[in-house]
């Protein structure tokens, strides 16, 4: 997890088939972490990505309107 206080969280889109969703957390430690939240399976949250390299604390995280939409061909 984070090495300092979490300052912001945002819940991402839900996969309607599985109930899974994403959680983004931004921290004083200058990182953003993405967590997979398993709906139906009941598994513990798992970190699936860590975004580093910011030059200051992360005050706000959010998902865009198109986040998680499946591509249609």
mmCIF file of N, CA, C and O in Angstrom:
data_model
loop_
_atom_site.group_PDB
_atom_site.id
_atom_site.type_symbol
_atom_site.label_atom_id
_atom_site.label_comp_id
_atom_site.label_asym_id
_atom_site.label_seq_id
_atom_site.Cartn_x
_atom_site.Cartn_y
_atom_site.Cartn_z
ATOM 1 N N UNK A 1 0.826 -1.188 0.000
ATOM 2 C CA UNK A 1 0.000 0.000 0.000
ATOM 3 C C UNK A 1 0.863 1.242 0.000
ATOM 4 O O UNK A 1 2.056 1.206 -0.252
ATOM 5 N N UNK A 2 0.211 2.334 0.267
ATOM 6 C CA UNK A 2 0.895 3.625 0.309
ATOM 7 C C UNK A 2 1.823 3.704 1.521
ATOM 8 O O UNK A 2 1.620 3.032 2.521
ATOM 9 N N UNK A 3 2.805 4.576 1.411
ATOM 10 C CA UNK A 3 3.772 4.772 2.489
ATOM 11 C C UNK A 3 3.426 5.990 3.347
ATOM 12 O O UNK A 3 4.156 6.320 4.269
ATOM 13 N N UNK A 4 2.324 6.664 3.022
ATOM 14 C CA UNK A 4 1.886 7.824 3.783
ATOM 15 C C UNK A 4 0.364 7.933 3.696
ATOM 16 O O UNK A 4 -0.295 7.049 3.144
ATOM 17 N N UNK A 5 -0.168 9.032 4.218
ATOM 18 C CA UNK A 5 -1.614 9.234 4.259
ATOM 19 C C UNK A 5 -2.251 9.193 2.880
ATOM 20 O O UNK A 5 -1.719 9.739 1.919
ATOM 21 N N UNK A 6 -3.431 8.588 2.775
ATOM 22 C CA UNK A 6 -4.236 8.631 1.557
ATOM 23 C C UNK A 6 -5.105 9.878 1.639
ATOM 24 O O UNK A 6 -5.813 10.101 2.630
ATOM 25 N N UNK A 7 -5.044 10.716 0.590
ATOM 26 C CA UNK A 7 -5.752 11.988 0.585
ATOM 27 C C UNK A 7 -7.008 11.962 -0.269
ATOM 28 O O UNK A 7 -7.879 12.818 -0.113
ATOM 29 N N UNK A 8 -7.111 11.009 -1.194
ATOM 30 C CA UNK A 8 -8.255 10.978 -2.090
ATOM 31 C C UNK A 8 -8.490 9.564 -2.596
ATOM 32 O O UNK A 8 -7.533 8.818 -2.827
ATOM 33 N N UNK A 9 -9.759 9.208 -2.758
ATOM 34 C CA UNK A 9 -10.111 7.941 -3.406
ATOM 35 C C UNK A 9 -11.229 8.190 -4.406
ATOM 36 O O UNK A 9 -11.985 9.158 -4.296
ATOM 37 N N UNK A 10 -11.325 7.330 -5.391
ATOM 38 C CA UNK A 10 -12.411 7.376 -6.367
ATOM 39 C C UNK A 10 -12.733 5.950 -6.785
ATOM 40 O O UNK A 10 -11.825 5.143 -7.010
ATOM 41 N N UNK A 11 -14.021 5.654 -6.885
ATOM 42 C CA UNK A 11 -14.457 4.351 -7.366
ATOM 43 C C UNK A 11 -14.676 4.421 -8.860
ATOM 44 O O UNK A 11 -15.289 5.362 -9.367
ATOM 45 N N UNK A 12 -14.162 3.418 -9.558
ATOM 46 C CA UNK A 12 -14.283 3.361 -11.001
ATOM 47 C C UNK A 12 -15.484 2.552 -11.433
ATOM 48 O O UNK A 12 -16.306 2.142 -10.606
ATOM 49 N N UNK A 13 -15.587 2.300 -12.719
ATOM 50 C CA UNK A 13 -16.727 1.597 -13.283
ATOM 51 C C UNK A 13 -16.840 0.160 -12.785
ATOM 52 O O UNK A 13 -15.843 -0.472 -12.438
ATOM 53 N N UNK A 14 -18.047 -0.312 -12.775
ATOM 54 C CA UNK A 14 -18.343 -1.681 -12.351
ATOM 55 C C UNK A 14 -18.500 -2.548 -13.591
ATOM 56 O O UNK A 14 -19.164 -2.167 -14.551
ATOM 57 N N UNK A 15 -17.870 -3.725 -13.564
ATOM 58 C CA UNK A 15 -18.105 -4.729 -14.598
ATOM 59 C C UNK A 15 -19.415 -5.422 -14.228
ATOM 60 O O UNK A 15 -19.493 -6.145 -13.241
ATOM 61 N N UNK A 16 -20.463 -5.168 -15.001
ATOM 62 C CA UNK A 16 -21.796 -5.664 -14.648
ATOM 63 C C UNK A 16 -21.871 -7.180 -14.581
ATOM 64 O O UNK A 16 -22.655 -7.736 -13.832
ATOM 65 N N UNK A 17 -21.030 -7.855 -15.359
ATOM 66 C CA UNK A 17 -21.066 -9.325 -15.367
ATOM 67 C C UNK A 17 -20.483 -9.919 -14.092
ATOM 68 O O UNK A 17 -21.020 -10.868 -13.539
ATOM 69 N N UNK A 18 -19.383 -9.356 -13.614
ATOM 70 C CA UNK A 18 -18.699 -9.940 -12.457
ATOM 71 C C UNK A 18 -18.910 -9.155 -11.164
ATOM 72 O O UNK A 18 -18.679 -9.677 -10.081
ATOM 73 N N UNK A 19 -19.304 -7.888 -11.274
ATOM 74 C CA UNK A 19 -19.415 -7.047 -10.096
ATOM 75 C C UNK A 19 -18.099 -6.430 -9.672
ATOM 76 O O UNK A 19 -18.036 -5.725 -8.675
ATOM 77 N N UNK A 20 -17.021 -6.672 -10.431
ATOM 78 C CA UNK A 20 -15.708 -6.116 -10.105
ATOM 79 C C UNK A 20 -15.691 -4.617 -10.392
ATOM 80 O O UNK A 20 -16.377 -4.134 -11.291
ATOM 81 N N UNK A 21 -14.906 -3.886 -9.617
ATOM 82 C CA UNK A 21 -14.728 -2.462 -9.872
ATOM 83 C C UNK A 21 -13.311 -2.043 -9.516
ATOM 84 O O UNK A 21 -12.559 -2.811 -8.930
ATOM 85 N N UNK A 22 -12.956 -0.826 -9.910
ATOM 86 C CA UNK A 22 -11.640 -0.273 -9.606
ATOM 87 C C UNK A 22 -11.767 0.800 -8.531
ATOM 88 O O UNK A 22 -12.771 1.511 -8.459
ATOM 89 N N UNK A 23 -10.731 0.913 -7.727
ATOM 90 C CA UNK A 23 -10.607 1.984 -6.757
ATOM 91 C C UNK A 23 -9.260 2.639 -7.011
ATOM 92 O O UNK A 23 -8.238 1.948 -7.118
ATOM 93 N N UNK A 24 -9.244 3.956 -7.150
ATOM 94 C CA UNK A 24 -7.997 4.709 -7.264
ATOM 95 C C UNK A 24 -7.763 5.417 -5.941
ATOM 96 O O UNK A 24 -8.698 5.954 -5.344
ATOM 97 N N UNK A 25 -6.519 5.404 -5.479
ATOM 98 C CA UNK A 25 -6.172 6.112 -4.247
ATOM 99 C C UNK A 25 -4.954 6.990 -4.507
ATOM 100 O O UNK A 25 -3.987 6.565 -5.120
ATOM 101 N N UNK A 26 -5.041 8.245 -4.063
ATOM 102 C CA UNK A 26 -3.939 9.184 -4.200
ATOM 103 C C UNK A 26 -3.401 9.532 -2.822
ATOM 104 O O UNK A 26 -4.165 9.690 -1.869
ATOM 105 N N UNK A 27 -2.096 9.666 -2.709
ATOM 106 C CA UNK A 27 -1.479 9.763 -1.396
ATOM 107 C C UNK A 27 -0.476 10.906 -1.276
ATOM 108 O O UNK A 27 0.032 11.434 -2.273
ATOM 109 N N UNK A 28 -0.168 11.226 -0.020
ATOM 110 C CA UNK A 28 0.887 12.178 0.312
ATOM 111 C C UNK A 28 2.241 11.659 -0.166
ATOM 112 O O UNK A 28 3.181 12.421 -0.352
ATOM 113 N N UNK A 29 2.355 10.347 -0.397
ATOM 114 C CA UNK A 29 3.634 9.759 -0.826
ATOM 115 C C UNK A 29 3.904 9.947 -2.326
ATOM 116 O O UNK A 29 4.789 9.328 -2.884
ATOM 117 N N UNK A 30 3.115 10.807 -2.976
ATOM 118 C CA UNK A 30 3.301 11.171 -4.389
ATOM 119 C C UNK A 30 3.009 10.029 -5.347
ATOM 120 O O UNK A 30 3.595 9.936 -6.428
ATOM 121 N N UNK A 31 2.108 9.128 -4.975
ATOM 122 C CA UNK A 31 1.753 8.020 -5.866
ATOM 123 C C UNK A 31 0.240 7.840 -5.935
ATOM 124 O O UNK A 31 -0.499 8.255 -5.047
ATOM 125 N N UNK A 32 -0.182 7.230 -7.034
ATOM 126 C CA UNK A 32 -1.573 6.815 -7.230
ATOM 127 C C UNK A 32 -1.556 5.307 -7.366
ATOM 128 O O UNK A 32 -0.713 4.746 -8.080
ATOM 129 N N UNK A 33 -2.461 4.639 -6.674
ATOM 130 C CA UNK A 33 -2.568 3.185 -6.787
ATOM 131 C C UNK A 33 -3.953 2.823 -7.297
ATOM 132 O O UNK A 33 -4.948 3.454 -6.922
ATOM 133 N N UNK A 34 -3.995 1.829 -8.183
ATOM 134 C CA UNK A 34 -5.263 1.290 -8.677
ATOM 135 C C UNK A 34 -5.477 -0.073 -8.051
ATOM 136 O O UNK A 34 -4.584 -0.931 -8.096
ATOM 137 N N UNK A 35 -6.655 -0.270 -7.482
ATOM 138 C CA UNK A 35 -6.997 -1.499 -6.770
ATOM 139 C C UNK A 35 -8.162 -2.186 -7.466
ATOM 140 O O UNK A 35 -9.130 -1.532 -7.850
ATOM 141 N N UNK A 36 -8.064 -3.501 -7.625
ATOM 142 C CA UNK A 36 -9.180 -4.294 -8.138
ATOM 143 C C UNK A 36 -10.017 -4.750 -6.948
ATOM 144 O O UNK A 36 -9.494 -5.354 -6.012
ATOM 145 N N UNK A 37 -11.281 -4.409 -6.982
ATOM 146 C CA UNK A 37 -12.226 -4.833 -5.947
ATOM 147 C C UNK A 37 -13.105 -5.915 -6.547
ATOM 148 O O UNK A 37 -13.825 -5.668 -7.513
ATOM 149 N N UNK A 38 -13.004 -7.101 -6.031
ATOM 150 C CA UNK A 38 -13.718 -8.249 -6.583
ATOM 151 C C UNK A 38 -15.110 -8.352 -5.969
ATOM 152 O O UNK A 38 -15.244 -8.583 -4.780
ATOM 153 N N UNK A 39 -16.121 -8.198 -6.795
ATOM 154 C CA UNK A 39 -17.488 -8.204 -6.299
ATOM 155 C C UNK A 39 -17.994 -9.573 -5.910
ATOM 156 O O UNK A 39 -18.218 -9.874 -4.739
ATOM 157 N N UNK A 40 -18.154 -10.440 -6.870
ATOM 158 C CA UNK A 40 -18.786 -11.732 -6.630
ATOM 159 C C UNK A 40 -17.877 -12.719 -5.908
ATOM 160 O O UNK A 40 -18.333 -13.525 -5.103
ATOM 161 N N UNK A 41 -16.579 -12.658 -6.173
ATOM 162 C CA UNK A 41 -15.673 -13.664 -5.624
ATOM 163 C C UNK A 41 -15.349 -13.424 -4.148
ATOM 164 O O UNK A 41 -14.970 -14.351 -3.443
ATOM 165 N N UNK A 42 -15.454 -12.174 -3.703
ATOM 166 C CA UNK A 42 -15.153 -11.871 -2.311
ATOM 167 C C UNK A 42 -13.673 -11.836 -1.986
ATOM 168 O O UNK A 42 -13.295 -11.762 -0.826
ATOM 169 N N UNK A 43 -12.801 -11.892 -3.013
ATOM 170 C CA UNK A 43 -11.356 -11.811 -2.775
ATOM 171 C C UNK A 43 -10.991 -10.463 -2.168
ATOM 172 O O UNK A 43 -11.684 -9.471 -2.357
ATOM 173 N N UNK A 44 -9.857 -10.431 -1.462
ATOM 174 C CA UNK A 44 -9.357 -9.185 -0.903
ATOM 175 C C UNK A 44 -8.964 -8.247 -2.045
ATOM 176 O O UNK A 44 -8.565 -8.699 -3.118
ATOM 177 N N UNK A 45 -9.049 -6.915 -1.823
ATOM 178 C CA UNK A 45 -8.596 -5.969 -2.841
ATOM 179 C C UNK A 45 -7.132 -6.230 -3.201
ATOM 180 O O UNK A 45 -6.326 -6.580 -2.342
ATOM 181 N N UNK A 46 -6.805 -6.061 -4.474
ATOM 182 C CA UNK A 46 -5.443 -6.277 -4.948
ATOM 183 C C UNK A 46 -4.974 -5.061 -5.727
ATOM 184 O O UNK A 46 -5.704 -4.545 -6.574
ATOM 185 N N UNK A 47 -3.763 -4.604 -5.444
ATOM 186 C CA UNK A 47 -3.178 -3.495 -6.191
ATOM 187 C C UNK A 47 -2.800 -4.006 -7.581
ATOM 188 O O UNK A 47 -2.048 -4.969 -7.718
ATOM 189 N N UNK A 48 -3.329 -3.354 -8.614
ATOM 190 C CA UNK A 48 -3.045 -3.778 -9.984
ATOM 191 C C UNK A 48 -2.117 -2.813 -10.717
ATOM 192 O O UNK A 48 -1.581 -3.152 -11.757
ATOM 193 N N UNK A 49 -1.917 -1.614 -10.163
ATOM 194 C CA UNK A 49 -0.996 -0.651 -10.773
ATOM 195 C C UNK A 49 -0.622 0.415 -9.766
ATOM 196 O O UNK A 49 -1.424 0.782 -8.908
ATOM 197 N N UNK A 50 0.634 0.885 -9.881
ATOM 198 C CA UNK A 50 1.084 2.014 -9.063
ATOM 199 C C UNK A 50 1.686 3.045 -10.001
ATOM 200 O O UNK A 50 2.551 2.720 -10.816
ATOM 201 N N UNK A 51 1.190 4.266 -9.928
ATOM 202 C CA UNK A 51 1.663 5.356 -10.773
ATOM 203 C C UNK A 51 2.522 6.268 -9.921
ATOM 204 O O UNK A 51 2.050 6.896 -8.975
ATOM 205 N N UNK A 52 3.807 6.339 -10.266
ATOM 206 C CA UNK A 52 4.772 7.133 -9.502
ATOM 207 C C UNK A 52 5.346 8.224 -10.382
ATOM 208 O O UNK A 52 5.120 8.255 -11.570
ATOM 209 N N UNK A 53 6.134 9.085 -9.769
ATOM 210 C CA UNK A 53 6.828 10.114 -10.532
ATOM 211 C C UNK A 53 6.211 11.491 -10.399
ATOM 212 O O UNK A 53 6.683 12.440 -11.022
ATOM 213 N N UNK A 54 5.184 11.635 -9.599
ATOM 214 C CA UNK A 54 4.590 12.946 -9.375
ATOM 215 C C UNK A 54 5.533 13.775 -8.512
ATOM 216 O O UNK A 54 6.294 13.246 -7.710
ATOM 217 N N UNK A 55 5.468 15.090 -8.651
ATOM 218 C CA UNK A 55 6.387 15.954 -7.912
ATOM 219 C C UNK A 55 5.784 16.498 -6.617
ATOM 220 O O UNK A 55 6.365 17.361 -5.985
ATOM 221 N N UNK A 56 4.648 15.991 -6.250
ATOM 222 C CA UNK A 56 4.010 16.433 -5.011
ATOM 223 C C UNK A 56 2.911 15.471 -4.618
ATOM 224 O O UNK A 56 2.610 14.512 -5.335
ATOM 225 N N UNK A 57 2.299 15.737 -3.480
ATOM 226 C CA UNK A 57 1.227 14.860 -2.995
ATOM 227 C C UNK A 57 0.059 14.861 -3.972
ATOM 228 O O UNK A 57 -0.135 15.815 -4.732
ATOM 229 N N UNK A 58 -0.715 13.802 -3.955
ATOM 230 C CA UNK A 58 -1.877 13.658 -4.830
ATOM 231 C C UNK A 58 -3.109 14.067 -4.030
ATOM 232 O O UNK A 58 -3.515 13.375 -3.102
ATOM 233 N N UNK A 59 -3.694 15.197 -4.396
ATOM 234 C CA UNK A 59 -4.844 15.720 -3.664
ATOM 235 C C UNK A 59 -6.179 15.205 -4.183
ATOM 236 O O UNK A 59 -7.168 15.239 -3.460
ATOM 237 N N UNK A 60 -6.225 14.780 -5.444
ATOM 238 C CA UNK A 60 -7.506 14.383 -6.025
ATOM 239 C C UNK A 60 -7.288 13.333 -7.112
ATOM 240 O O UNK A 60 -6.367 13.444 -7.916
ATOM 241 N N UNK A 61 -8.125 12.304 -7.114
ATOM 242 C CA UNK A 61 -8.140 11.309 -8.191
ATOM 243 C C UNK A 61 -9.578 11.200 -8.696
ATOM 244 O O UNK A 61 -10.533 11.451 -7.952
ATOM 245 N N UNK A 62 -9.738 10.841 -9.968
ATOM 246 C CA UNK A 62 -11.072 10.708 -10.559
ATOM 247 C C UNK A 62 -10.986 9.806 -11.776
ATOM 248 O O UNK A 62 -9.919 9.631 -12.370
ATOM 249 N N UNK A 63 -12.102 9.233 -12.145
ATOM 250 C CA UNK A 63 -12.217 8.464 -13.377
ATOM 251 C C UNK A 63 -13.003 9.287 -14.382
ATOM 252 O O UNK A 63 -13.963 9.970 -14.018
ATOM 253 N N UNK A 64 -12.596 9.214 -15.653
ATOM 254 C CA UNK A 64 -13.312 9.920 -16.709
ATOM 255 C C UNK A 64 -14.580 9.189 -17.100
ATOM 256 O O UNK A 64 -14.805 8.033 -16.732
ATOM 257 N N UNK A 65 -15.405 9.860 -17.860
ATOM 258 C CA UNK A 65 -16.697 9.311 -18.261
ATOM 259 C C UNK A 65 -16.557 8.030 -19.085
ATOM 260 O O UNK A 65 -17.437 7.176 -19.054
ATOM 261 N N UNK A 66 -15.463 7.868 -19.818
ATOM 262 C CA UNK A 66 -15.283 6.701 -20.673
ATOM 263 C C UNK A 66 -14.487 5.594 -20.005
ATOM 264 O O UNK A 66 -14.251 4.557 -20.603
ATOM 265 N N UNK A 67 -14.060 5.789 -18.787
ATOM 266 C CA UNK A 67 -13.235 4.789 -18.100
ATOM 267 C C UNK A 67 -13.967 3.456 -18.019
ATOM 268 O O UNK A 67 -15.126 3.386 -17.616
ATOM 269 N N UNK A 68 -13.309 2.409 -18.425
ATOM 270 C CA UNK A 68 -13.865 1.070 -18.301
ATOM 271 C C UNK A 68 -14.846 0.664 -19.379
ATOM 272 O O UNK A 68 -15.322 -0.463 -19.387
ATOM 273 N N UNK A 69 -15.160 1.557 -20.309
ATOM 274 C CA UNK A 69 -16.097 1.185 -21.379
ATOM 275 C C UNK A 69 -15.419 0.224 -22.328
ATOM 276 O O UNK A 69 -14.267 0.431 -22.717
ATOM 277 N N UNK A 70 -16.106 -0.822 -22.678
ATOM 278 C CA UNK A 70 -15.547 -1.803 -23.609
ATOM 279 C C UNK A 70 -15.583 -1.247 -25.030
ATOM 280 O O UNK A 70 -16.563 -0.635 -25.444
ATOM 281 N N UNK A 71 -14.498 -1.473 -25.735
ATOM 282 C CA UNK A 71 -14.405 -0.989 -27.106
ATOM 283 C C UNK A 71 -15.353 -1.774 -28.002
ATOM 284 O O UNK A 71 -15.438 -2.994 -27.933
ATOM 285 N N UNK A 72 -16.072 -1.046 -28.830
ATOM 286 C CA UNK A 72 -17.001 -1.699 -29.773
ATOM 287 C C UNK A 72 -16.417 -1.600 -31.176
ATOM 288 O O UNK A 72 -15.916 -0.574 -31.571
ATOM 289 N N UNK A 73 -16.506 -2.682 -31.913
ATOM 290 C CA UNK A 73 -15.973 -2.682 -33.277
ATOM 291 C C UNK A 73 -17.093 -2.844 -34.253
ATOM 292 O O UNK A 73 -18.061 -3.414 -34.047
#
